[in-house]
PDB file of C-alpha atoms and ligand atoms in Angstrom:
ATOM      1  CA  UNK J  13     -72.896  25.262 -18.475  1.00  0.00           C
ATOM      2  CA  UNK J  14     -71.500  21.755 -18.682  1.00  0.00           C
ATOM      3  CA  UNK J  15     -67.941  23.034 -18.866  1.00  0.00           C
ATOM      4  CA  UNK J  16     -68.192  25.775 -16.203  1.00  0.00           C
ATOM      5  CA  UNK J  17     -66.100  25.424 -13.120  1.00  0.00           C
ATOM      6  CA  UNK J  18     -65.488  27.954 -10.407  1.00  0.00           C
ATOM      7  CA  UNK J  19     -62.481  28.287  -8.168  1.00  0.00           C
ATOM      8  CA  UNK J  20     -63.508  28.330  -4.486  1.00  0.00           C
ATOM      9  CA  UNK J  21     -61.302  31.421  -3.981  1.00  0.00           C
ATOM     10  CA  UNK J  22     -63.543  33.360  -6.429  1.00  0.00           C
ATOM     11  CA  UNK J  23     -66.268  33.381  -3.721  1.00  0.00           C
ATOM     12  CA  UNK J  24     -63.709  33.555  -0.863  1.00  0.00           C
ATOM     13  CA  UNK J  25     -66.226  34.724   1.789  1.00  0.00           C
ATOM     14  CA  UNK J  26     -68.250  31.431   1.378  1.00  0.00           C
ATOM     15  CA  UNK J  27     -67.602  28.301   3.359  1.00  0.00           C
ATOM     16  CA  UNK J  28     -67.246  24.966   1.592  1.00  0.00           C
ATOM     17  CA  UNK J  29     -70.914  24.048   2.501  1.00  0.00           C
ATOM     18  CA  UNK J  30     -72.193  27.370   1.201  1.00  0.00           C
ATOM     19  CA  UNK J  31     -70.171  27.097  -2.051  1.00  0.00           C
ATOM     20  CA  UNK J  32     -71.616  23.649  -2.717  1.00  0.00           C
ATOM     21  CA  UNK J  33     -75.122  24.767  -2.071  1.00  0.00           C
ATOM     22  CA  UNK J  34     -74.868  27.926  -4.185  1.00  0.00           C
ATOM     23  CA  UNK J  35     -73.106  26.266  -7.138  1.00  0.00           C
ATOM     24  CA  UNK J  36     -75.636  23.333  -7.273  1.00  0.00           C
ATOM     25  CA  UNK J  37     -78.508  25.856  -7.063  1.00  0.00           C
ATOM     26  CA  UNK J  38     -76.976  27.772 -10.039  1.00  0.00           C
ATOM     27  CA  UNK J  39     -76.369  24.542 -12.083  1.00  0.00           C
ATOM     28  CA  UNK J  40     -72.625  24.943 -11.940  1.00  0.00           C
ATOM     29  CA  UNK J  41     -71.259  21.453 -12.382  1.00  0.00           C
ATOM     30  CA  UNK J  42     -67.694  21.781 -11.087  1.00  0.00           C
ATOM     31  CA  UNK J  43     -65.359  23.395  -8.572  1.00  0.00           C
ATOM     32  CA  UNK J  44     -61.606  23.854  -8.104  1.00  0.00           C
ATOM     33  CA  UNK J  45     -60.717  23.712  -4.418  1.00  0.00           C
ATOM     34  CA  UNK J  46     -58.273  26.147  -2.816  1.00  0.00           C
ATOM     35  CA  UNK J  47     -56.422  25.284   0.423  1.00  0.00           C
ATOM     36  CA  UNK J  48     -58.132  27.922   2.594  1.00  0.00           C
ATOM     37  CA  UNK J  49     -61.668  26.643   2.036  1.00  0.00           C
ATOM     38  CA  UNK J  50     -60.919  23.226   3.518  1.00  0.00           C
ATOM     39  CA  UNK J  51     -58.892  24.429   6.422  1.00  0.00           C
ATOM     40  CA  UNK J  52     -61.620  23.782   9.012  1.00  0.00           C
ATOM     41  CA  UNK J  53     -62.326  20.308   7.716  1.00  0.00           C
ATOM     42  CA  UNK J  54     -59.078  18.735   6.558  1.00  0.00           C
ATOM     43  CA  UNK J  55     -58.854  17.108   3.160  1.00  0.00           C
ATOM     44  CA  UNK J  56     -60.348  13.793   4.072  1.00  0.00           C
ATOM     45  CA  UNK J  57     -63.628  15.263   5.487  1.00  0.00           C
ATOM     46  CA  UNK J  58     -63.814  17.853   2.716  1.00  0.00           C
ATOM     47  CA  UNK J  59     -63.387  15.057   0.190  1.00  0.00           C
ATOM     48  CA  UNK J  60     -66.306  13.181   1.765  1.00  0.00           C
ATOM     49  CA  UNK J  61     -68.506  16.253   1.695  1.00  0.00           C
ATOM     50  CA  UNK J  62     -67.587  16.933  -1.980  1.00  0.00           C
ATOM     51  CA  UNK J  63     -68.205  13.293  -2.924  1.00  0.00           C
ATOM     52  CA  UNK J  64     -71.728  13.449  -1.484  1.00  0.00           C
ATOM     53  CA  UNK J  65     -72.412  16.713  -3.389  1.00  0.00           C
ATOM     54  CA  UNK J  66     -73.044  16.638  -7.150  1.00  0.00           C
ATOM     55  CA  UNK J  67     -70.032  18.872  -7.824  1.00  0.00           C
ATOM     56  CA  UNK J  68     -67.067  17.521  -9.705  1.00  0.00           C
ATOM     57  CA  UNK J  69     -63.706  18.502  -8.293  1.00  0.00           C
ATOM     58  CA  UNK J  70     -61.526  19.728 -11.208  1.00  0.00           C
ATOM     59  CA  UNK J  71     -58.270  20.573  -9.438  1.00  0.00           C
ATOM     60  CA  UNK J  72     -56.615  21.610  -6.173  1.00  0.00           C
ATOM     61  CA  UNK J  73     -54.739  24.932  -5.810  1.00  0.00           C
ATOM     62  CA  UNK J  74     -52.002  25.633  -5.343  1.00  0.00           C
ATOM     63  CA  UNK J  75     -48.647  23.938  -4.707  1.00  0.00           C
ATOM     64  CA  UNK J  76     -45.200  24.625  -6.079  1.00  0.00           C
ATOM     65  CA  UNK J  77     -43.011  27.598  -4.855  1.00  0.00           C
ATOM     66  CA  UNK J  78     -39.928  25.407  -5.317  1.00  0.00           C
ATOM     67  CA  UNK J  79     -37.024  27.889  -5.417  1.00  0.00           C
ATOM     68  CA  UNK J  80     -35.226  29.083  -2.363  1.00  0.00           C
ATOM     69  CA  UNK J  81     -31.578  29.957  -1.757  1.00  0.00           C
ATOM     70  CA  UNK J  82     -31.838  27.862   1.357  1.00  0.00           C
ATOM     71  CA  UNK J  83     -31.547  24.069   0.653  1.00  0.00           C
ATOM     72  CA  UNK J  84     -33.372  23.181   3.912  1.00  0.00           C
ATOM     73  CA  UNK J  85     -36.357  25.287   2.877  1.00  0.00           C
ATOM     74  CA  UNK J  86     -36.384  23.749  -0.576  1.00  0.00           C
ATOM     75  CA  UNK J  87     -36.626  20.310   1.048  1.00  0.00           C
ATOM     76  CA  UNK J  88     -39.464  21.508   3.291  1.00  0.00           C
ATOM     77  CA  UNK J  89     -41.253  22.695   0.118  1.00  0.00           C
ATOM     78  CA  UNK J  90     -40.948  19.276  -1.389  1.00  0.00           C
ATOM     79  CA  UNK J  91     -42.613  17.807   1.682  1.00  0.00           C
ATOM     80  CA  UNK J  92     -45.400  20.434   1.448  1.00  0.00           C
ATOM     81  CA  UNK J  93     -45.904  19.538  -2.165  1.00  0.00           C
ATOM     82  CA  UNK J  94     -46.156  15.877  -1.338  1.00  0.00           C
ATOM     83  CA  UNK J  95     -48.655  16.605   1.391  1.00  0.00           C
ATOM     84  CA  UNK J  96     -50.753  18.644  -1.076  1.00  0.00           C
ATOM     85  CA  UNK J  97     -50.724  15.801  -3.575  1.00  0.00           C
ATOM     86  CA  UNK J  98     -52.140  13.531  -0.805  1.00  0.00           C
ATOM     87  CA  UNK J  99     -54.714  16.134  -0.100  1.00  0.00           C
ATOM     88  CA  UNK J 100     -55.641  16.427  -3.800  1.00  0.00           C
ATOM     89  CA  UNK J 101     -56.153  12.676  -3.851  1.00  0.00           C
ATOM     90  CA  UNK J 102     -58.377  12.752  -0.748  1.00  0.00           C
ATOM     91  CA  UNK J 103     -60.407  15.608  -2.337  1.00  0.00           C
ATOM     92  CA  UNK J 104     -60.956  13.548  -5.480  1.00  0.00           C
ATOM     93  CA  UNK J 105     -59.044  16.175  -7.467  1.00  0.00           C
ATOM     94  CA  UNK J 106     -57.242  14.605 -10.455  1.00  0.00           C
ATOM     95  CA  UNK J 107     -54.921  17.686 -10.770  1.00  0.00           C
ATOM     96  CA  UNK J 108     -52.727  19.815  -8.558  1.00  0.00           C
ATOM     97  CA  UNK J 109     -51.803  23.323  -9.927  1.00  0.00           C
ATOM     98  CA  UNK J 110     -48.228  24.540  -9.516  1.00  0.00           C
ATOM     99  CA  UNK J 111     -47.342  28.159  -9.067  1.00  0.00           C
ATOM    100  CA  UNK J 112     -43.669  27.478  -9.597  1.00  0.00           C
ATOM    101  CA  UNK J 113     -42.080  30.159  -7.370  1.00  0.00           C
ATOM    102  CA  UNK J 114     -39.006  32.357  -7.534  1.00  0.00           C
ATOM    103  CA  UNK J 115     -36.403  33.622  -5.054  1.00  0.00           C
ATOM    104  CA  UNK J 116     -35.215  37.191  -5.784  1.00  0.00           C
ATOM    105  CA  UNK J 117     -31.959  36.439  -3.929  1.00  0.00           C
ATOM    106  CA  UNK J 118     -30.755  34.338  -6.867  1.00  0.00           C
ATOM    107  CA  UNK J 119     -30.888  34.447 -10.615  1.00  0.00           C
ATOM    108  CA  UNK J 120     -34.053  33.455 -12.524  1.00  0.00           C
ATOM    109  CA  UNK J 121     -32.021  30.629 -14.100  1.00  0.00           C
ATOM    110  CA  UNK J 122     -31.167  29.192 -10.682  1.00  0.00           C
ATOM    111  CA  UNK J 123     -34.889  29.462  -9.708  1.00  0.00           C
ATOM    112  CA  UNK J 124     -35.798  27.637 -12.927  1.00  0.00           C
ATOM    113  CA  UNK J 125     -33.293  24.875 -12.204  1.00  0.00           C
ATOM    114  CA  UNK J 126     -34.735  24.495  -8.743  1.00  0.00           C
ATOM    115  CA  UNK J 127     -38.267  24.369 -10.093  1.00  0.00           C
ATOM    116  CA  UNK J 128     -37.240  21.494 -12.435  1.00  0.00           C
ATOM    117  CA  UNK J 129     -35.597  19.638  -9.524  1.00  0.00           C
ATOM    118  CA  UNK J 130     -38.609  20.232  -7.359  1.00  0.00           C
ATOM    119  CA  UNK J 131     -41.009  18.788  -9.969  1.00  0.00           C
ATOM    120  CA  UNK J 132     -38.589  15.836 -10.556  1.00  0.00           C
ATOM    121  CA  UNK J 133     -38.728  15.064  -6.811  1.00  0.00           C
ATOM    122  CA  UNK J 134     -42.539  14.964  -6.622  1.00  0.00           C
ATOM    123  CA  UNK J 135     -43.389  13.513  -9.982  1.00  0.00           C
ATOM    124  CA  UNK J 136     -43.146   9.827  -9.024  1.00  0.00           C
ATOM    125  CA  UNK J 137     -45.255  10.599  -5.926  1.00  0.00           C
ATOM    126  CA  UNK J 138     -47.919  12.241  -8.220  1.00  0.00           C
ATOM    127  CA  UNK J 139     -47.976   9.315 -10.516  1.00  0.00           C
ATOM    128  CA  UNK J 140     -48.364   6.901  -7.597  1.00  0.00           C
ATOM    129  CA  UNK J 141     -51.420   8.782  -6.352  1.00  0.00           C
ATOM    130  CA  UNK J 142     -52.857   9.294  -9.794  1.00  0.00           C
ATOM    131  CA  UNK J 143     -52.816  13.102  -9.524  1.00  0.00           C
ATOM    132  CA  UNK J 144     -51.430  15.099 -12.419  1.00  0.00           C
ATOM    133  CA  UNK J 145     -49.312  18.221 -12.068  1.00  0.00           C
ATOM    134  CA  UNK J 146     -50.098  21.443 -14.045  1.00  0.00           C
ATOM    135  CA  UNK J 147     -47.385  24.065 -14.476  1.00  0.00           C
ATOM    136  CA  UNK J 148     -49.084  27.462 -14.584  1.00  0.00           C
ATOM    137  CA  UNK J 149     -46.962  30.155 -16.184  1.00  0.00           C
ATOM    138  CA  UNK J 150     -47.403  33.499 -14.393  1.00  0.00           C
ATOM    139  CA  UNK J 151     -47.347  37.010 -15.830  1.00  0.00           C
ATOM    140  CA  UNK J 152     -43.724  38.400 -15.799  1.00  0.00           C
ATOM    141  CA  UNK J 153     -44.747  41.025 -13.223  1.00  0.00           C
ATOM    142  CA  UNK J 154     -44.539  38.151 -10.790  1.00  0.00           C
ATOM    143  CA  UNK J 155     -41.021  37.002 -11.683  1.00  0.00           C
ATOM    144  CA  UNK J 156     -39.617  38.476  -8.425  1.00  0.00           C
ATOM    145  CA  UNK J 157     -41.176  36.102  -5.915  1.00  0.00           C
ATOM    146  CA  UNK J 158     -44.079  34.087  -7.409  1.00  0.00           C
ATOM    147  CA  UNK J 159     -42.825  32.406 -10.552  1.00  0.00           C
ATOM    148  CA  UNK J 160     -39.734  32.205 -12.790  1.00  0.00           C
ATOM    149  CA  UNK J 161     -41.953  30.495 -15.413  1.00  0.00           C
ATOM    150  CA  UNK J 162     -43.468  33.431 -17.185  1.00  0.00           C
ATOM    151  CA  UNK J 163     -44.540  32.519 -20.618  1.00  0.00           C
ATOM    152  CA  UNK J 164     -46.456  29.586 -22.066  1.00  0.00           C
ATOM    153  CA  UNK J 165     -43.388  28.752 -24.121  1.00  0.00           C
ATOM    154  CA  UNK J 166     -41.356  28.407 -20.818  1.00  0.00           C
ATOM    155  CA  UNK J 167     -44.127  26.192 -19.405  1.00  0.00           C
ATOM    156  CA  UNK J 168     -44.323  24.076 -22.564  1.00  0.00           C
ATOM    157  CA  UNK J 169     -40.484  23.680 -22.563  1.00  0.00           C
ATOM    158  CA  UNK J 170     -40.531  22.552 -18.963  1.00  0.00           C
ATOM    159  CA  UNK J 171     -43.479  20.179 -19.293  1.00  0.00           C
ATOM    160  CA  UNK J 172     -42.019  18.601 -22.432  1.00  0.00           C
ATOM    161  CA  UNK J 173     -38.621  18.060 -20.753  1.00  0.00           C
ATOM    162  CA  UNK J 174     -40.239  15.466 -18.474  1.00  0.00           C
ATOM    163  CA  UNK J 175     -41.898  13.399 -21.155  1.00  0.00           C
ATOM    164  CA  UNK J 176     -44.483  12.175 -18.697  1.00  0.00           C
ATOM    165  CA  UNK J 177     -48.288  12.134 -18.996  1.00  0.00           C
ATOM    166  CA  UNK J 178     -48.401  13.212 -15.291  1.00  0.00           C
ATOM    167  CA  UNK J 179     -47.220  16.685 -16.030  1.00  0.00           C
ATOM    168  CA  UNK J 180     -48.695  19.398 -18.222  1.00  0.00           C
ATOM    169  CA  UNK J 181     -49.684  23.007 -18.242  1.00  0.00           C
ATOM    170  CA  UNK J 182     -52.483  25.270 -16.927  1.00  0.00           C
ATOM    171  CA  UNK J 183     -53.367  28.169 -19.206  1.00  0.00           C
ATOM    172  CA  UNK J 184     -54.653  31.172 -17.268  1.00  0.00           C
ATOM    173  CA  UNK J 185     -55.717  34.042 -19.493  1.00  0.00           C
ATOM    174  CA  UNK J 186     -54.723  36.665 -16.861  1.00  0.00           C
ATOM    175  CA  UNK J 187     -51.106  35.541 -17.165  1.00  0.00           C
ATOM    176  CA  UNK J 188     -50.700  34.914 -20.838  1.00  0.00           C
ATOM    177  CA  UNK J 189     -53.142  37.153 -22.775  1.00  0.00           C
ATOM    178  CA  UNK J 190     -50.396  39.755 -23.698  1.00  0.00           C
ATOM    179  CA  UNK J 191     -48.095  37.177 -25.315  1.00  0.00           C
ATOM    180  CA  UNK J 192     -47.624  37.559 -29.096  1.00  0.00           C
ATOM    181  CA  UNK J 193     -46.874  33.911 -29.281  1.00  0.00           C
ATOM    182  CA  UNK J 194     -50.000  32.841 -27.459  1.00  0.00           C
ATOM    183  CA  UNK J 195     -51.907  31.073 -30.216  1.00  0.00           C
ATOM    184  CA  UNK J 196     -48.792  29.249 -31.426  1.00  0.00           C
ATOM    185  CA  UNK J 197     -47.909  28.078 -27.880  1.00  0.00           C
ATOM    186  CA  UNK J 198     -51.568  27.033 -27.051  1.00  0.00           C
ATOM    187  CA  UNK J 199     -51.554  24.900 -30.259  1.00  0.00           C
ATOM    188  CA  UNK J 200     -48.163  23.431 -29.399  1.00  0.00           C
ATOM    189  CA  UNK J 201     -49.432  22.660 -25.889  1.00  0.00           C
ATOM    190  CA  UNK J 202     -52.436  20.896 -27.357  1.00  0.00           C
ATOM    191  CA  UNK J 203     -50.395  18.984 -29.891  1.00  0.00           C
ATOM    192  CA  UNK J 204     -48.295  17.523 -27.112  1.00  0.00           C
ATOM    193  CA  UNK J 205     -51.251  16.612 -25.011  1.00  0.00           C
ATOM    194  CA  UNK J 206     -50.138  18.956 -22.320  1.00  0.00           C
ATOM    195  CA  UNK J 207     -53.138  21.279 -21.766  1.00  0.00           C
ATOM    196  CA  UNK J 208     -54.507  20.206 -18.361  1.00  0.00           C
ATOM    197  CA  UNK J 209     -56.431  23.304 -17.257  1.00  0.00           C
ATOM    198  CA  UNK J 210     -57.875  26.562 -18.550  1.00  0.00           C
ATOM    199  CA  UNK J 211     -58.471  29.498 -16.145  1.00  0.00           C
ATOM    200  CA  UNK J 212     -60.542  32.486 -17.100  1.00  0.00           C
ATOM    201  CA  UNK J 213     -61.152  36.031 -15.752  1.00  0.00           C
ATOM    202  CA  UNK J 214     -60.426  39.497 -17.124  1.00  0.00           C
ATOM    203  CA  UNK J 215     -57.902  42.298 -16.719  1.00  0.00           C
ATOM    204  CA  UNK J 216     -59.495  45.387 -15.078  1.00  0.00           C
ATOM    205  CA  UNK J 217     -58.545  48.711 -16.767  1.00  0.00           C
ATOM    206  CA  UNK J 218     -57.028  50.509 -14.943  1.00  0.00           C
ATOM    207  CA  UNK J 219     -56.036  47.742 -12.647  1.00  0.00           C
ATOM    208  CA  UNK J 220     -55.720  48.785  -8.994  1.00  0.00           C
ATOM    209  CA  UNK J 221     -53.867  45.790  -7.607  1.00  0.00           C
ATOM    210  CA  UNK J 222     -51.701  43.432  -9.597  1.00  0.00           C
ATOM    211  CA  UNK J 223     -52.912  40.389  -7.574  1.00  0.00           C
ATOM    212  CA  UNK J 224     -56.361  41.099  -6.139  1.00  0.00           C
ATOM    213  CA  UNK J 225     -58.165  43.115  -8.781  1.00  0.00           C
ATOM    214  CA  UNK J 226     -59.114  40.561 -11.350  1.00  0.00           C
ATOM    215  CA  UNK J 227     -62.351  41.252 -13.330  1.00  0.00           C
ATOM    216  CA  UNK J 228     -65.342  39.231 -14.584  1.00  0.00           C
ATOM    217  CA  UNK J 229     -64.870  37.913 -18.145  1.00  0.00           C
ATOM    218  CA  UNK J 230     -65.980  40.466 -20.744  1.00  0.00           C
ATOM    219  CA  UNK J 231     -65.477  43.506 -18.480  1.00  0.00           C
ATOM    220  CA  UNK J 232     -61.753  44.068 -19.117  1.00  0.00           C
ATOM    221  CA  UNK J 233     -59.301  43.922 -22.015  1.00  0.00           C
ATOM    222  CA  UNK J 234     -58.464  40.180 -22.268  1.00  0.00           C
ATOM    223  CA  UNK J 235     -59.907  38.573 -25.448  1.00  0.00           C
ATOM    224  CA  UNK J 236     -61.278  35.614 -23.507  1.00  0.00           C
ATOM    225  CA  UNK J 237     -63.519  34.422 -26.385  1.00  0.00           C
ATOM    226  CA  UNK J 238     -60.647  34.471 -28.840  1.00  0.00           C
ATOM    227  CA  UNK J 239     -58.340  32.651 -26.498  1.00  0.00           C
ATOM    228  CA  UNK J 240     -61.074  30.099 -25.829  1.00  0.00           C
ATOM    229  CA  UNK J 241     -61.364  29.476 -29.547  1.00  0.00           C
ATOM    230  CA  UNK J 242     -57.620  28.741 -29.668  1.00  0.00           C
ATOM    231  CA  UNK J 243     -58.064  26.363 -26.769  1.00  0.00           C
ATOM    232  CA  UNK J 244     -60.843  24.541 -28.672  1.00  0.00           C
ATOM    233  CA  UNK J 245     -58.685  24.501 -31.781  1.00  0.00           C
ATOM    234  CA  UNK J 246     -55.941  22.921 -29.644  1.00  0.00           C
ATOM    235  CA  UNK J 247     -58.333  20.100 -28.807  1.00  0.00           C
ATOM    236  CA  UNK J 248     -58.996  21.161 -25.190  1.00  0.00           C
ATOM    237  CA  UNK J 249     -62.353  19.864 -23.971  1.00  0.00           C
ATOM    238  CA  UNK J 250     -62.004  20.320 -20.205  1.00  0.00           C
ATOM    239  CA  UNK J 251     -63.556  22.786 -17.860  1.00  0.00           C
ATOM    240  CA  UNK J 252     -63.354  26.507 -18.233  1.00  0.00           C
ATOM    241  CA  UNK J 253     -62.412  27.612 -14.667  1.00  0.00           C
ATOM    242  CA  UNK J 254     -63.405  30.985 -13.405  1.00  0.00           C
ATOM    243  CA  UNK J 255     -60.633  32.266 -11.087  1.00  0.00           C
ATOM    244  CA  UNK J 256     -61.179  35.744  -9.883  1.00  0.00           C
ATOM    245  CA  UNK J 257     -59.243  37.233  -6.921  1.00  0.00           C
ATOM    246  CA  UNK J 258     -60.809  40.545  -6.191  1.00  0.00           C
ATOM    247  CA  UNK J 259     -61.013  42.672  -3.055  1.00  0.00           C
ATOM    248  CA  UNK J 260     -63.846  44.656  -4.654  1.00  0.00           C
ATOM    249  CA  UNK J 261     -65.993  41.570  -5.409  1.00  0.00           C
ATOM    250  CA  UNK J 262     -65.203  39.851  -2.122  1.00  0.00           C
ATOM    251  CA  UNK J 263     -66.592  42.907  -0.324  1.00  0.00           C
ATOM    252  CA  UNK J 264     -69.827  42.615  -2.261  1.00  0.00           C
ATOM    253  CA  UNK J 265     -72.867  40.349  -2.084  1.00  0.00           C
ATOM    254  CA  UNK J 266     -71.573  36.911  -3.308  1.00  0.00           C
ATOM    255  CA  UNK J 267     -74.940  35.863  -4.731  1.00  0.00           C
ATOM    256  CA  UNK J 268     -74.974  38.875  -6.969  1.00  0.00           C
ATOM    257  CA  UNK J 269     -71.353  38.301  -7.913  1.00  0.00           C
ATOM    258  CA  UNK J 270     -72.066  34.646  -8.818  1.00  0.00           C
ATOM    259  CA  UNK J 271     -75.022  35.642 -10.963  1.00  0.00           C
ATOM    260  CA  UNK J 272     -72.843  38.127 -12.820  1.00  0.00           C
ATOM    261  CA  UNK J 273     -70.245  35.426 -13.439  1.00  0.00           C
ATOM    262  CA  UNK J 274     -72.823  33.006 -14.786  1.00  0.00           C
ATOM    263  CA  UNK J 275     -74.314  35.690 -17.109  1.00  0.00           C
ATOM    264  CA  UNK J 276     -70.850  36.601 -18.372  1.00  0.00           C
ATOM    265  CA  UNK J 277     -70.063  32.927 -19.040  1.00  0.00           C
ATOM    266  CA  UNK J 278     -73.301  32.508 -20.981  1.00  0.00           C
ATOM    267  CA  UNK J 279     -72.563  35.564 -23.059  1.00  0.00           C
ATOM    268  CA  UNK J 280     -69.054  34.486 -23.956  1.00  0.00           C
ATOM    269  CA  UNK J 281     -69.945  30.886 -24.773  1.00  0.00           C
ATOM    270  CA  UNK J 282     -73.245  31.940 -26.388  1.00  0.00           C
ATOM    271  CA  UNK J 283     -75.468  29.751 -24.168  1.00  0.00           C
ATOM    272  CA  UNK J 284     -79.156  30.748 -24.122  1.00  0.00           C
TER     273      UNK J 284
HETATM  274 ZN1  LIG T 107     -54.859  30.497 -12.498  1.00  0.00          ZN
END
């Protein structure tokens, strides 16, 4: 349990206060905060509430979305990313996760160039605040609008191009499980000290929604245990973050859902 973290969005129906209470009750040591759960509070107040709780804040989700054919909009996105870095700092989150973005009105290469420029623009700001940036490669089915960074190799190339300890990679099993190069790229990421986060869930078969039908680990076709072993081999010792977006589970009793998550986690990581 000491490495279990849950993304607030996994229990989307719960408020920040409820999440904290339920996770503490269930001996879950850590949380990753999504923007929506702190909306009513603002980052400073949410940061105070989290500091008083015993939960560790692992990261803040999610910034990025750099590409746009409109240069004015690209500039607005840079400002939004800087604001989110400040919020991460106020929340006590040492990491901001980047969903890099893509604009279908231009080539993927143009989107990739704009992602690189966007990260360049915010990196000094991140370093100043002491908040790291994690590039999360997204499954290629999202290459139209959500991310032009689609494999762990792409993410590794991009992270390495900065040569900065303030930027690395988030490995999310949902996005990378299919990749024949996965083990090689996880080990490369570890060798270069670039693994900053590990997100777990499962792929429902058949999947009903490509965004909002994620499954609990062990109930789909992703070899979560095998991938976790590669992460260990790569030297990753951070939190295993449960990130499940699911219309089905959000419509159910969240206490039951949370218990299922904890049981699944115990089973995969052989905790008695
Ligand atoms: Zn993720």
